[in-house]
Amino acid sequence: MIVFNQVNKFYGDFQVLKDINLTINQGEVVVVIGPSGSGKSTLLRCINHLETISDGTLTVNGISVGDKKTDINKLRRNIGMVFQHFYLYPHKTVLENITLAPMKVLGQSEKEAKDTARQYLEKVGILDKAESYPSQLSGGQQQRVAIARGLAMKPEIMLFDEPTSALDPEMIGEVLDVMKTLAREGMTMVVVTHEMGFAREVADRIVFMDAGRILEEAVPAEFYENPREERARLFLSRILNH
Amino acid sequence: MLDFSILTTNMDSFLEGLKITIIASLIALLGSFILGTLLAVMRISPFKPLNWLGTAYVEFIRNIPVLVIVFFAYLAGNFGGMTAGTIGLTIYTAAFIAEAIRAGIMSVPKGQMEAARSTGLTYGQAMRIVILPQAIKIVIPPLGNQFINLVKNSSLLAVVAGGDLMYQGDLISAKTYVTFDTYVFVALFYLILTIPLSLGVGYLEKRLARSN
Ligand SMILES: Nc1ncnc2c1ncn2[C@@H]1O[C@H](COP(=O)(O)OP(=O)(O)OP(=O)(O)O)[C@@H](O)[C@H]1O
Ligand SMILES: [Mg+2]
């Protein structure tokens, strides 16, 4: 479904991604971990073309992401994204945040879009906040709205870039629970997170990155108990002791 | 003491001038707001030629005296003084408004555009629906200041016989030879316009600061 083939990416002289080969199948949940600056966000952002790859090929459902002929807006309908800092539209209500793209991009009627939005708000457990503005919500609630906003486009793929890193500890669980539900329902998910509990529970694979390279790919149990790479071992001991 | 008979006997002229000053300022404000928004979007557009054009406009126009621009507008077309003056003011003010709006757009977090684009919205849709409404809030106070400048700069209409307040002042002083007093009244009329505007901008600034 998502296939990186010998992907490299440069910022000027600096190489952020090095020889990335990675295949993510439909329904898979892949957790990406690695030290700060290792290229995790960049990897994720290439998938929906927020970043452009420098060489190699990257396809989503067989469609080449960087290709000039590819209708990127059409591709993005199928890929939801959740950011560390939510990025809800502050001048719009929760409901408007969610209905915007379905109405403007998919051409849904307002009623249809609102019905769908309410359905997803219920799913993430904050239907009662439909008419609130983002600033009136807690971080955890905002992030759940952001997930609902992504889901409202009914994408096949959801990307999460450290969705709980900006949250107070007591709110992390409510967001992870929503994500776990999604994972169990068969959503294809690529998640940058250091939440080990989440990874162990629902991830099919852990991808460990360091300095722009994928150093290790393994199932969670194997990775956490017995990482092959020295770098991964070091990294794990650091996040565990902190 | 001020000679108030200048004011009373020429009240119609003063009011006519005031009216034209207000109309020219409002039209120029609207025009330069639209043109300025367009220029601002051009300046931040990822499309290089547009980018270049927007930058060229702003840099050229900002660095030419507004008086020269008003003259050019007058000479370039077959317009009356008021129209030419208003066009000149619009062209000039648009460059400043463009910069204010650009700064407003830049102050909206980059993630807002990315979040909007990642749901499949086009650049134009994201700009119009997500970014600009947020930018405008930040831009309102500087825009208000531009409007005050606009009202003051509209006195340049006088040099192309635009019929504005300053122009009426010129006529009255030429007619009565009471130069100083006439221009004191002209100044007072400008203050009637600019002081409430200035207070309004200050109020908006405070309110917007609180809502953030
Ligand atoms: N626009 C950019 N221009 C230049 N360098 C960049 C740019 N964006 C990211 N980088 C660099 O690329 C590297 C990888 O960045 P990336 O954000 O993908 O890392 P990350 O693994 O997500 O890190 P973190 O855990 O801190 O989020 C970093 O060294 C970063 O400084
Ligand atoms: Mg990152």
Tab-separated table of C-alpha atoms and ligand atoms in Angstrom:
chain	number	residue	atom	x	y	z
A	1	MET	CA	0.000	0.000	0.000
A	2	ILE	CA	2.789	2.436	0.957
A	3	VAL	CA	6.096	1.559	-0.676
A	4	PHE	CA	9.377	3.422	-0.225
A	5	ASN	CA	11.979	2.247	-2.688
A	6	GLN	CA	15.532	3.556	-2.264
A	7	VAL	CA	14.243	6.917	-1.119
A	8	ASN	CA	16.677	9.706	-0.327
A	9	LYS	CA	15.914	13.192	0.763
A	10	PHE	CA	18.166	16.191	1.110
A	11	TYR	CA	17.783	19.633	2.611
A	12	GLY	CA	20.494	21.374	0.636
A	13	ASP	CA	23.631	19.408	1.452
A	14	PHE	CA	22.125	17.749	4.478
A	15	GLN	CA	20.715	14.275	3.903
A	16	VAL	CA	17.657	13.629	6.083
A	17	LEU	CA	16.597	10.293	4.616
A	18	LYS	CA	19.080	7.687	3.448
A	19	ASP	CA	18.242	4.706	1.266
A	20	ILE	CA	14.804	4.168	2.737
A	21	ASN	CA	13.166	0.902	1.763
A	22	LEU	CA	9.908	0.273	3.531
A	23	THR	CA	6.656	-1.412	2.655
A	24	ILE	CA	3.517	-0.881	4.670
A	25	ASN	CA	0.602	-3.120	3.864
A	26	GLN	CA	-3.074	-2.443	4.103
A	27	GLY	CA	-4.334	-2.701	7.665
A	28	GLU	CA	-0.868	-2.640	9.148
A	29	VAL	CA	0.061	-0.493	12.122
A	30	VAL	CA	3.661	0.637	11.932
A	31	VAL	CA	5.298	2.561	14.753
A	32	VAL	CA	8.330	4.664	13.901
A	33	ILE	CA	10.771	5.463	16.674
A	34	GLY	CA	14.230	6.927	16.901
A	35	PRO	CA	16.224	9.785	18.376
A	36	SER	CA	15.349	13.415	17.753
A	37	GLY	CA	16.417	14.535	14.303
A	38	SER	CA	16.618	11.009	12.925
A	39	GLY	CA	14.095	11.798	10.182
A	40	LYS	CA	10.897	10.277	11.555
A	41	SER	CA	8.681	13.265	10.810
A	42	THR	CA	10.245	13.703	7.416
A	43	LEU	CA	9.578	10.071	6.549
A	44	LEU	CA	5.949	10.469	7.554
A	45	ARG	CA	5.503	13.782	5.765
A	46	CYS	CA	6.827	12.379	2.501
A	47	ILE	CA	3.904	9.963	2.404
A	48	ASN	CA	1.341	12.718	1.901
A	49	HIS	CA	3.771	14.951	0.064
A	50	LEU	CA	4.158	17.627	2.705
A	51	GLU	CA	7.811	16.972	1.902
A	52	THR	CA	9.212	16.055	-1.488
A	53	ILE	CA	11.618	13.169	-1.855
A	54	SER	CA	14.882	13.860	-3.684
A	55	ASP	CA	15.286	10.464	-5.348
A	56	GLY	CA	14.003	6.920	-5.321
A	57	THR	CA	10.307	6.137	-5.597
A	58	LEU	CA	7.452	6.380	-3.161
A	59	THR	CA	4.043	5.015	-4.052
A	60	VAL	CA	0.741	4.940	-2.233
A	61	ASN	CA	-1.733	2.417	-3.629
A	62	GLY	CA	0.499	2.181	-6.684
A	63	ILE	CA	0.358	5.919	-7.326
A	64	SER	CA	3.680	7.730	-7.375
A	65	VAL	CA	3.582	10.474	-4.768
A	66	GLY	CA	6.178	12.840	-6.187
A	67	ASP	CA	5.067	12.476	-9.804
A	68	LYS	CA	4.069	15.741	-11.487
A	69	LYS	CA	1.084	14.018	-13.066
A	70	THR	CA	-0.261	12.814	-9.735
A	71	ASP	CA	-3.200	14.812	-8.402
A	72	ILE	CA	-1.835	15.367	-4.934
A	73	ASN	CA	-5.098	16.709	-3.520
A	74	LYS	CA	-6.839	13.556	-4.582
A	75	LEU	CA	-4.141	11.413	-3.035
A	76	ARG	CA	-4.366	13.338	0.229
A	77	ARG	CA	-8.086	12.676	0.607
A	78	ASN	CA	-7.126	9.122	1.271
A	79	ILE	CA	-4.448	9.938	3.858
A	80	GLY	CA	-5.405	11.552	7.151
A	81	MET	CA	-2.761	13.264	9.222
A	82	VAL	CA	-2.577	14.091	12.914
A	83	PHE	CA	0.081	16.493	14.178
A	84	GLN	CA	1.815	16.890	17.494
A	85	HIS	CA	0.287	20.352	17.942
A	86	PHE	CA	-3.196	19.454	16.625
A	87	TYR	CA	-3.491	22.467	14.327
A	88	LEU	CA	-7.232	22.768	14.642
A	89	TYR	CA	-8.570	25.883	12.926
A	90	PRO	CA	-8.995	28.278	15.858
A	91	HIS	CA	-11.618	30.454	14.151
A	92	LYS	CA	-13.930	27.529	13.470
A	93	THR	CA	-16.025	25.406	15.794
A	94	VAL	CA	-15.221	21.759	16.367
A	95	LEU	CA	-17.971	20.766	13.979
A	96	GLU	CA	-16.795	23.214	11.320
A	97	ASN	CA	-13.240	21.943	11.691
A	98	ILE	CA	-14.447	18.490	10.809
A	99	THR	CA	-16.968	19.324	8.081
A	100	LEU	CA	-14.724	21.706	6.147
A	101	ALA	CA	-12.849	19.219	3.989
A	102	PRO	CA	-15.743	16.808	3.370
A	103	MET	CA	-17.804	19.747	2.109
A	104	LYS	CA	-15.114	21.531	0.105
A	105	VAL	CA	-13.176	18.534	-1.156
A	106	LEU	CA	-15.733	15.753	-1.392
A	107	GLY	CA	-18.654	18.049	-2.126
A	108	GLN	CA	-20.815	16.687	0.660
A	109	SER	CA	-23.889	18.650	1.665
A	110	GLU	CA	-23.722	20.459	4.979
A	111	LYS	CA	-26.186	18.034	6.524
A	112	GLU	CA	-24.340	14.984	5.319
A	113	ALA	CA	-21.024	16.377	6.522
A	114	LYS	CA	-22.455	17.281	9.913
A	115	ASP	CA	-23.977	13.859	10.363
A	116	THR	CA	-20.657	12.221	9.573
A	117	ALA	CA	-18.834	14.655	11.832
A	118	ARG	CA	-21.139	13.907	14.763
A	119	GLN	CA	-20.651	10.226	14.204
A	120	TYR	CA	-16.867	10.597	14.467
A	121	LEU	CA	-17.112	12.962	17.409
A	122	GLU	CA	-19.094	10.307	19.173
A	123	LYS	CA	-16.451	7.780	18.255
A	124	VAL	CA	-13.700	9.894	19.820
A	125	GLY	CA	-15.948	10.604	22.785
A	126	ILE	CA	-16.580	14.349	22.606
A	127	LEU	CA	-19.890	14.799	20.866
A	128	ASP	CA	-20.839	17.328	23.552
A	129	LYS	CA	-18.098	19.684	22.342
A	130	ALA	CA	-19.393	19.956	18.769
A	131	GLU	CA	-20.241	23.639	19.038
A	132	SER	CA	-17.167	24.658	21.066
A	133	TYR	CA	-14.124	26.425	19.734
A	134	PRO	CA	-10.744	24.673	19.915
A	135	SER	CA	-9.462	27.128	22.538
A	136	GLN	CA	-12.207	25.941	24.884
A	137	LEU	CA	-10.941	22.354	24.764
A	138	SER	CA	-8.191	20.566	26.647
A	139	GLY	CA	-5.201	19.284	24.700
A	140	GLY	CA	-6.477	15.736	24.756
A	141	GLN	CA	-9.878	16.826	23.494
A	142	GLN	CA	-8.299	18.915	20.753
A	143	GLN	CA	-6.235	16.000	19.585
A	144	ARG	CA	-9.300	13.784	19.473
A	145	VAL	CA	-11.057	16.396	17.343
A	146	ALA	CA	-8.016	16.418	15.062
A	147	ILE	CA	-8.337	12.651	14.692
A	148	ALA	CA	-12.044	12.997	13.929
A	149	ARG	CA	-11.185	15.648	11.348
A	150	GLY	CA	-8.866	13.214	9.633
A	151	LEU	CA	-11.336	10.350	9.813
A	152	ALA	CA	-14.204	12.388	8.365
A	153	MET	CA	-12.565	12.114	4.947
A	154	LYS	CA	-12.825	8.340	5.326
A	155	PRO	CA	-9.178	7.782	4.486
A	156	GLU	CA	-7.563	4.391	4.132
A	157	ILE	CA	-4.377	5.589	5.783
A	158	MET	CA	-3.806	7.653	8.923
A	159	LEU	CA	-0.477	9.264	9.745
A	160	PHE	CA	0.304	10.337	13.302
A	161	ASP	CA	3.327	12.479	14.139
A	162	GLU	CA	3.912	12.296	17.904
A	163	PRO	CA	0.202	12.750	18.633
A	164	THR	CA	0.644	12.638	22.403
A	165	SER	CA	3.953	14.449	22.879
A	166	ALA	CA	2.353	17.827	23.527
A	167	LEU	CA	-0.189	16.458	26.002
A	168	ASP	CA	-0.238	16.462	29.771
A	169	PRO	CA	0.311	12.912	31.031
A	170	GLU	CA	-3.257	12.461	32.212
A	171	MET	CA	-4.578	13.107	28.705
A	172	ILE	CA	-2.329	10.753	26.804
A	173	GLY	CA	-4.461	7.721	27.554
A	174	GLU	CA	-7.674	9.087	26.061
A	175	VAL	CA	-5.931	9.806	22.748
A	176	LEU	CA	-4.102	6.479	22.650
A	177	ASP	CA	-7.385	4.687	23.327
A	178	VAL	CA	-8.944	6.247	20.241
A	179	MET	CA	-5.911	5.250	18.214
A	180	LYS	CA	-6.001	1.700	19.528
A	181	THR	CA	-9.636	1.402	18.504
A	182	LEU	CA	-8.747	2.572	15.020
A	183	ALA	CA	-5.913	0.098	14.829
A	184	ARG	CA	-8.176	-2.770	15.828
A	185	GLU	CA	-10.719	-1.738	13.213
A	186	GLY	CA	-8.104	-2.314	10.559
A	187	MET	CA	-6.987	1.213	9.735
A	188	THR	CA	-3.599	1.406	8.062
A	189	MET	CA	-1.562	3.518	10.449
A	190	VAL	CA	1.911	4.972	10.491
A	191	VAL	CA	2.619	6.390	13.922
A	192	VAL	CA	5.649	8.251	15.182
A	193	THR	CA	5.500	7.768	18.928
A	194	HIS	CA	7.593	6.706	21.853
A	195	GLU	CA	4.587	5.299	23.689
A	196	MET	CA	5.758	1.763	24.228
A	197	GLY	CA	2.490	0.510	25.667
A	198	PHE	CA	0.680	1.546	22.532
A	199	ALA	CA	3.331	0.020	20.290
A	200	ARG	CA	3.319	-3.288	22.132
A	201	GLU	CA	-0.419	-3.491	22.152
A	202	VAL	CA	-1.338	-2.679	18.570
A	203	ALA	CA	1.739	-2.255	16.388
A	204	ASP	CA	2.501	-4.921	13.837
A	205	ARG	CA	5.988	-3.595	13.354
A	206	ILE	CA	8.456	-1.199	14.863
A	207	VAL	CA	10.693	0.796	12.552
A	208	PHE	CA	13.761	2.187	14.266
A	209	MET	CA	15.452	5.146	12.603
A	210	ASP	CA	18.753	6.770	13.310
A	211	ALA	CA	20.486	9.544	11.379
A	212	GLY	CA	18.158	9.211	8.397
A	213	ARG	CA	18.407	5.452	8.063
A	214	ILE	CA	16.071	2.639	8.989
A	215	LEU	CA	18.343	0.569	11.205
A	216	GLU	CA	15.904	-2.052	12.343
A	217	GLU	CA	12.447	-3.385	11.604
A	218	ALA	CA	10.908	-5.913	13.953
A	219	VAL	CA	7.719	-6.979	15.671
A	220	PRO	CA	7.281	-5.072	18.956
A	221	ALA	CA	7.959	-7.904	21.368
A	222	GLU	CA	11.160	-8.789	19.626
A	223	PHE	CA	12.254	-5.191	19.263
A	224	TYR	CA	11.690	-4.145	22.836
A	225	GLU	CA	13.032	-7.308	24.416
A	226	ASN	CA	15.925	-7.955	22.214
A	227	PRO	CA	16.879	-5.185	19.790
A	228	ARG	CA	19.488	-6.359	17.286
A	229	GLU	CA	21.099	-2.961	16.810
A	230	GLU	CA	23.372	-1.465	19.404
A	231	ARG	CA	21.910	1.968	18.560
A	232	ALA	CA	18.415	0.751	19.226
A	233	ARG	CA	19.520	-0.757	22.525
A	234	LEU	CA	21.089	2.524	23.559
A	235	PHE	CA	18.024	4.466	22.515
A	236	LEU	CA	15.662	2.161	24.383
A	237	SER	CA	17.679	2.319	27.558
A	238	ARG	CA	17.541	6.085	27.358
A	239	ILE	CA	13.770	6.354	26.919
A	240	LEU	CA	13.166	3.682	29.544
A	241	ASN	CA	15.278	5.329	32.190
A	242	HIS	CA	13.628	8.632	31.755
B	1	MET	CA	-8.017	84.755	17.581
B	2	LEU	CA	-9.278	82.531	14.835
B	3	ASP	CA	-11.517	84.130	12.288
B	4	PHE	CA	-14.610	81.946	12.552
B	5	SER	CA	-16.349	83.788	9.758
B	6	ILE	CA	-14.043	81.889	7.406
B	7	LEU	CA	-15.595	78.716	8.682
B	8	THR	CA	-19.198	79.892	8.659
B	9	THR	CA	-19.224	81.577	5.284
B	10	ASN	CA	-17.393	78.695	3.605
B	11	MET	CA	-19.073	75.848	5.454
B	12	ASP	CA	-20.463	74.349	2.251
B	13	SER	CA	-17.018	74.213	0.679
B	14	PHE	CA	-15.479	72.659	3.764
B	15	LEU	CA	-18.223	70.046	3.973
B	16	GLU	CA	-17.941	69.298	0.264
B	17	GLY	CA	-14.201	68.815	0.733
B	18	LEU	CA	-14.770	66.645	3.771
B	19	LYS	CA	-17.190	64.500	1.814
B	20	ILE	CA	-14.734	63.988	-1.030
B	21	THR	CA	-11.915	63.230	1.388
B	22	ILE	CA	-14.060	60.587	3.069
B	23	ILE	CA	-15.245	59.053	-0.195
B	24	ALA	CA	-11.776	58.993	-1.742
B	25	SER	CA	-10.301	57.466	1.424
B	26	LEU	CA	-12.970	54.777	1.650
B	27	ILE	CA	-12.681	53.807	-2.007
B	28	ALA	CA	-8.903	53.791	-1.802
B	29	LEU	CA	-9.089	51.709	1.385
B	30	LEU	CA	-11.316	49.110	-0.225
B	31	GLY	CA	-9.251	49.092	-3.424
B	32	SER	CA	-5.927	48.873	-1.659
B	33	PHE	CA	-7.234	46.185	0.662
B	34	ILE	CA	-8.228	43.982	-2.283
B	35	LEU	CA	-5.083	44.757	-4.253
B	36	GLY	CA	-2.940	44.430	-1.132
B	37	THR	CA	-4.384	41.016	-0.243
B	38	LEU	CA	-3.723	39.844	-3.781
B	39	LEU	CA	-0.152	41.136	-3.628
B	40	ALA	CA	0.435	39.542	-0.234
B	41	VAL	CA	-0.757	36.176	-1.492
B	42	MET	CA	1.458	36.591	-4.558
B	43	ARG	CA	4.453	37.378	-2.384
B	44	ILE	CA	4.130	34.204	-0.361
B	45	SER	CA	2.947	32.013	-3.233
B	46	PRO	CA	5.149	29.028	-4.031
B	47	PHE	CA	4.897	30.021	-7.699
B	48	LYS	CA	8.083	31.974	-8.442
B	49	PRO	CA	6.945	34.409	-11.186
B	50	LEU	CA	3.993	35.577	-9.084
B	51	ASN	CA	6.292	35.885	-6.158
B	52	TRP	CA	8.687	38.039	-8.091
B	53	LEU	CA	5.923	40.246	-9.466
B	54	GLY	CA	4.477	40.845	-6.022
B	55	THR	CA	7.868	41.678	-4.559
B	56	ALA	CA	8.708	44.004	-7.439
B	57	TYR	CA	5.453	45.882	-7.001
B	58	VAL	CA	5.871	46.362	-3.281
B	59	GLU	CA	9.510	47.406	-3.530
B	60	PHE	CA	8.950	49.859	-6.378
B	61	ILE	CA	5.840	51.499	-5.069
B	62	ARG	CA	6.966	51.796	-1.476
B	63	ASN	CA	10.065	53.628	-2.560
B	64	ILE	CA	8.430	56.265	-4.729
B	65	PRO	CA	6.897	59.347	-3.073
B	66	VAL	CA	3.132	59.099	-3.031
B	67	LEU	CA	2.930	62.553	-4.597
B	68	VAL	CA	4.781	61.285	-7.669
B	69	ILE	CA	2.437	58.309	-7.921
B	70	VAL	CA	-0.614	60.569	-7.763
B	71	PHE	CA	0.877	62.694	-10.548
B	72	PHE	CA	1.518	59.633	-12.674
B	73	ALA	CA	-2.036	58.420	-12.154
B	74	TYR	CA	-3.254	61.851	-13.241
B	75	LEU	CA	-1.050	61.998	-16.328
B	76	ALA	CA	-1.503	58.372	-17.329
B	77	GLY	CA	-5.256	58.401	-17.747
B	78	ASN	CA	-7.929	60.719	-18.851
B	79	PHE	CA	-9.330	60.974	-15.356
B	80	GLY	CA	-10.611	63.785	-13.239
B	81	GLY	CA	-8.529	64.830	-10.260
B	82	MET	CA	-10.541	62.905	-7.718
B	83	THR	CA	-10.448	59.642	-9.663
B	84	ALA	CA	-6.768	59.982	-10.496
B	85	GLY	CA	-5.944	60.869	-6.905
B	86	THR	CA	-7.909	57.919	-5.561
B	87	ILE	CA	-6.212	55.554	-7.992
B	88	GLY	CA	-2.813	56.917	-7.011
B	89	LEU	CA	-3.582	56.501	-3.318
B	90	THR	CA	-4.832	52.968	-3.925
B	91	ILE	CA	-1.692	51.972	-5.802
B	92	TYR	CA	0.499	53.435	-3.077
B	93	THR	CA	-1.390	52.186	-0.036
B	94	ALA	CA	-1.760	48.673	-1.498
B	95	ALA	CA	1.993	48.182	-1.161
B	96	PHE	CA	1.850	48.880	2.579
B	97	ILE	CA	-1.285	46.871	3.136
B	98	ALA	CA	0.313	43.989	1.251
B	99	GLU	CA	3.210	44.048	3.685
B	100	ALA	CA	0.901	44.164	6.684
B	101	ILE	CA	-1.171	41.263	5.379
B	102	ARG	CA	1.919	39.300	4.463
B	103	ALA	CA	3.206	39.703	8.006
B	104	GLY	CA	-0.203	38.546	9.254
B	105	ILE	CA	-0.142	35.463	7.046
B	106	MET	CA	3.406	34.645	8.136
B	107	SER	CA	2.366	34.828	11.770
B	108	VAL	CA	-0.183	32.019	11.280
B	109	PRO	CA	1.582	28.764	12.229
B	110	LYS	CA	2.832	26.800	9.228
B	111	GLY	CA	0.995	23.770	10.554
B	112	GLN	CA	-2.354	25.402	9.810
B	113	MET	CA	-1.630	25.307	6.087
B	114	GLU	CA	-0.243	21.782	6.354
B	115	ALA	CA	-3.248	20.537	8.289
B	116	ALA	CA	-5.600	22.058	5.732
B	117	ARG	CA	-3.643	20.756	2.748
B	118	SER	CA	-3.375	17.283	4.241
B	119	THR	CA	-7.165	17.008	4.201
B	120	GLY	CA	-7.095	17.546	0.444
B	121	LEU	CA	-7.908	21.255	0.267
B	122	THR	CA	-6.164	23.129	-2.543
B	123	TYR	CA	-3.667	25.863	-1.752
B	124	GLY	CA	-6.237	28.505	-2.686
B	125	GLN	CA	-8.961	26.986	-0.527
B	126	ALA	CA	-6.634	26.603	2.439
B	127	MET	CA	-5.461	30.184	2.048
B	128	ARG	CA	-8.964	31.591	1.737
B	129	ILE	CA	-10.773	29.526	4.352
B	130	VAL	CA	-8.093	28.732	6.911
B	131	ILE	CA	-5.172	31.166	6.719
B	132	LEU	CA	-6.572	34.560	5.690
B	133	PRO	CA	-9.340	34.720	8.319
B	134	GLN	CA	-6.692	34.137	10.997
B	135	ALA	CA	-4.288	36.591	9.410
B	136	ILE	CA	-6.904	39.343	9.202
B	137	LYS	CA	-7.306	39.381	12.958
B	138	ILE	CA	-3.641	40.135	13.351
B	139	VAL	CA	-3.723	42.624	10.508
B	140	ILE	CA	-6.628	44.772	11.677
B	141	PRO	CA	-4.597	47.173	13.858
B	142	PRO	CA	-1.894	47.859	11.234
B	143	LEU	CA	-4.665	48.144	8.660
B	144	GLY	CA	-6.347	50.769	10.797
B	145	ASN	CA	-3.109	52.710	10.898
B	146	GLN	CA	-2.862	52.490	7.132
B	147	PHE	CA	-6.364	53.892	6.919
B	148	ILE	CA	-5.369	56.864	9.046
B	149	ASN	CA	-2.373	57.431	6.791
B	150	LEU	CA	-4.689	57.147	3.830
B	151	VAL	CA	-6.970	59.879	5.134
B	152	LYS	CA	-3.977	62.148	5.651
B	153	ASN	CA	-2.392	61.266	2.317
B	154	SER	CA	-5.676	61.985	0.552
B	155	SER	CA	-4.752	65.666	0.943
B	156	LEU	CA	-2.581	65.040	-2.105
B	157	LEU	CA	-5.728	65.052	-4.180
B	158	ALA	CA	-5.428	68.819	-3.916
B	159	VAL	CA	-2.427	68.871	-6.249
B	160	VAL	CA	-4.517	67.370	-9.042
B	161	ALA	CA	-7.592	69.462	-8.235
B	162	GLY	CA	-9.320	66.530	-6.607
B	163	GLY	CA	-11.906	68.628	-4.769
B	164	ASP	CA	-10.957	67.277	-1.325
B	165	LEU	CA	-10.658	69.098	1.982
B	166	MET	CA	-7.152	70.374	1.304
B	167	TYR	CA	-8.164	71.541	-2.149
B	168	GLN	CA	-11.130	73.428	-0.738
B	169	GLY	CA	-8.763	74.986	1.749
B	170	ASP	CA	-6.533	76.142	-1.093
B	171	LEU	CA	-9.504	77.711	-2.871
B	172	ILE	CA	-10.793	79.420	0.248
B	173	SER	CA	-7.431	80.849	1.195
B	174	ALA	CA	-6.885	82.094	-2.358
B	175	LYS	CA	-10.258	83.734	-2.297
B	176	THR	CA	-10.128	85.282	1.177
B	177	TYR	CA	-6.368	85.741	1.669
B	178	VAL	CA	-6.897	84.432	5.215
B	179	THR	CA	-4.363	81.671	4.751
B	180	PHE	CA	-3.399	80.685	8.261
B	181	ASP	CA	-6.889	80.458	9.727
B	182	THR	CA	-8.226	78.597	6.742
B	183	TYR	CA	-5.622	75.879	7.127
B	184	VAL	CA	-6.265	75.669	10.844
B	185	PHE	CA	-9.864	74.784	10.016
B	186	VAL	CA	-8.668	72.327	7.393
B	187	ALA	CA	-6.470	70.688	10.018
B	188	LEU	CA	-9.375	70.534	12.455
B	189	PHE	CA	-11.545	68.806	9.871
B	190	TYR	CA	-8.814	66.205	9.342
B	191	LEU	CA	-8.636	65.693	13.078
B	192	ILE	CA	-12.394	65.109	13.201
B	193	LEU	CA	-11.734	62.136	10.928
B	194	THR	CA	-8.445	60.824	12.245
B	195	ILE	CA	-8.854	61.093	16.009
B	196	PRO	CA	-11.885	58.777	16.203
B	197	LEU	CA	-10.095	56.406	13.821
B	198	SER	CA	-7.031	56.474	15.980
B	199	LEU	CA	-9.071	55.789	19.115
B	200	GLY	CA	-10.902	53.004	17.288
B	201	VAL	CA	-7.653	51.352	16.265
B	202	GLY	CA	-6.371	51.568	19.822
B	203	TYR	CA	-9.554	49.975	21.102
B	204	LEU	CA	-9.372	47.156	18.553
B	205	GLU	CA	-5.740	46.562	19.426
B	206	LYS	CA	-6.622	46.119	23.066
B	207	ARG	CA	-9.572	43.880	22.351
B	208	LEU	CA	-7.647	41.639	19.973
B	209	ALA	CA	-4.795	41.423	22.445
B	210	ARG	CA	-7.238	40.230	25.079
B	211	SER	CA	-8.923	37.623	22.857
B	212	ASN	CA	-5.604	35.889	22.220
C	1	LIG	N1	12.998	22.367	6.413
C	1	LIG	C1	14.168	21.868	6.846
C	1	LIG	N2	15.329	22.378	6.416
C	1	LIG	C2	16.503	21.873	6.838
C	1	LIG	N3	16.637	20.848	7.697
C	1	LIG	C3	15.511	20.296	8.157
C	1	LIG	C4	14.218	20.763	7.768
C	1	LIG	N4	13.294	20.000	8.394
C	1	LIG	C5	13.974	19.115	9.136
C	1	LIG	N5	15.297	19.275	8.990
C	1	LIG	C6	16.340	18.478	9.633
C	1	LIG	O1	16.162	17.148	9.246
C	1	LIG	C7	16.439	16.281	10.333
C	1	LIG	C8	15.302	15.329	10.538
C	1	LIG	O2	14.172	16.059	10.961
C	1	LIG	P1	12.837	15.350	11.418
C	1	LIG	O3	11.933	16.440	11.850
C	1	LIG	O4	12.359	14.431	10.376
C	1	LIG	O5	13.344	14.520	12.679
C	1	LIG	P2	12.516	13.733	13.743
C	1	LIG	O6	13.075	12.363	13.789
C	1	LIG	O7	11.057	13.854	13.489
C	1	LIG	O8	12.907	14.484	15.084
C	1	LIG	P3	12.019	14.855	16.368
C	1	LIG	O9	11.987	13.620	17.218
C	1	LIG	O10	12.800	15.939	17.021
C	1	LIG	O11	10.685	15.298	15.893
C	1	LIG	C9	16.740	17.139	11.516
C	1	LIG	O12	18.131	17.191	11.689
C	1	LIG	C10	16.217	18.486	11.137
C	1	LIG	O13	16.991	19.505	11.709
C	2	MG	MG	9.452	14.834	14.470
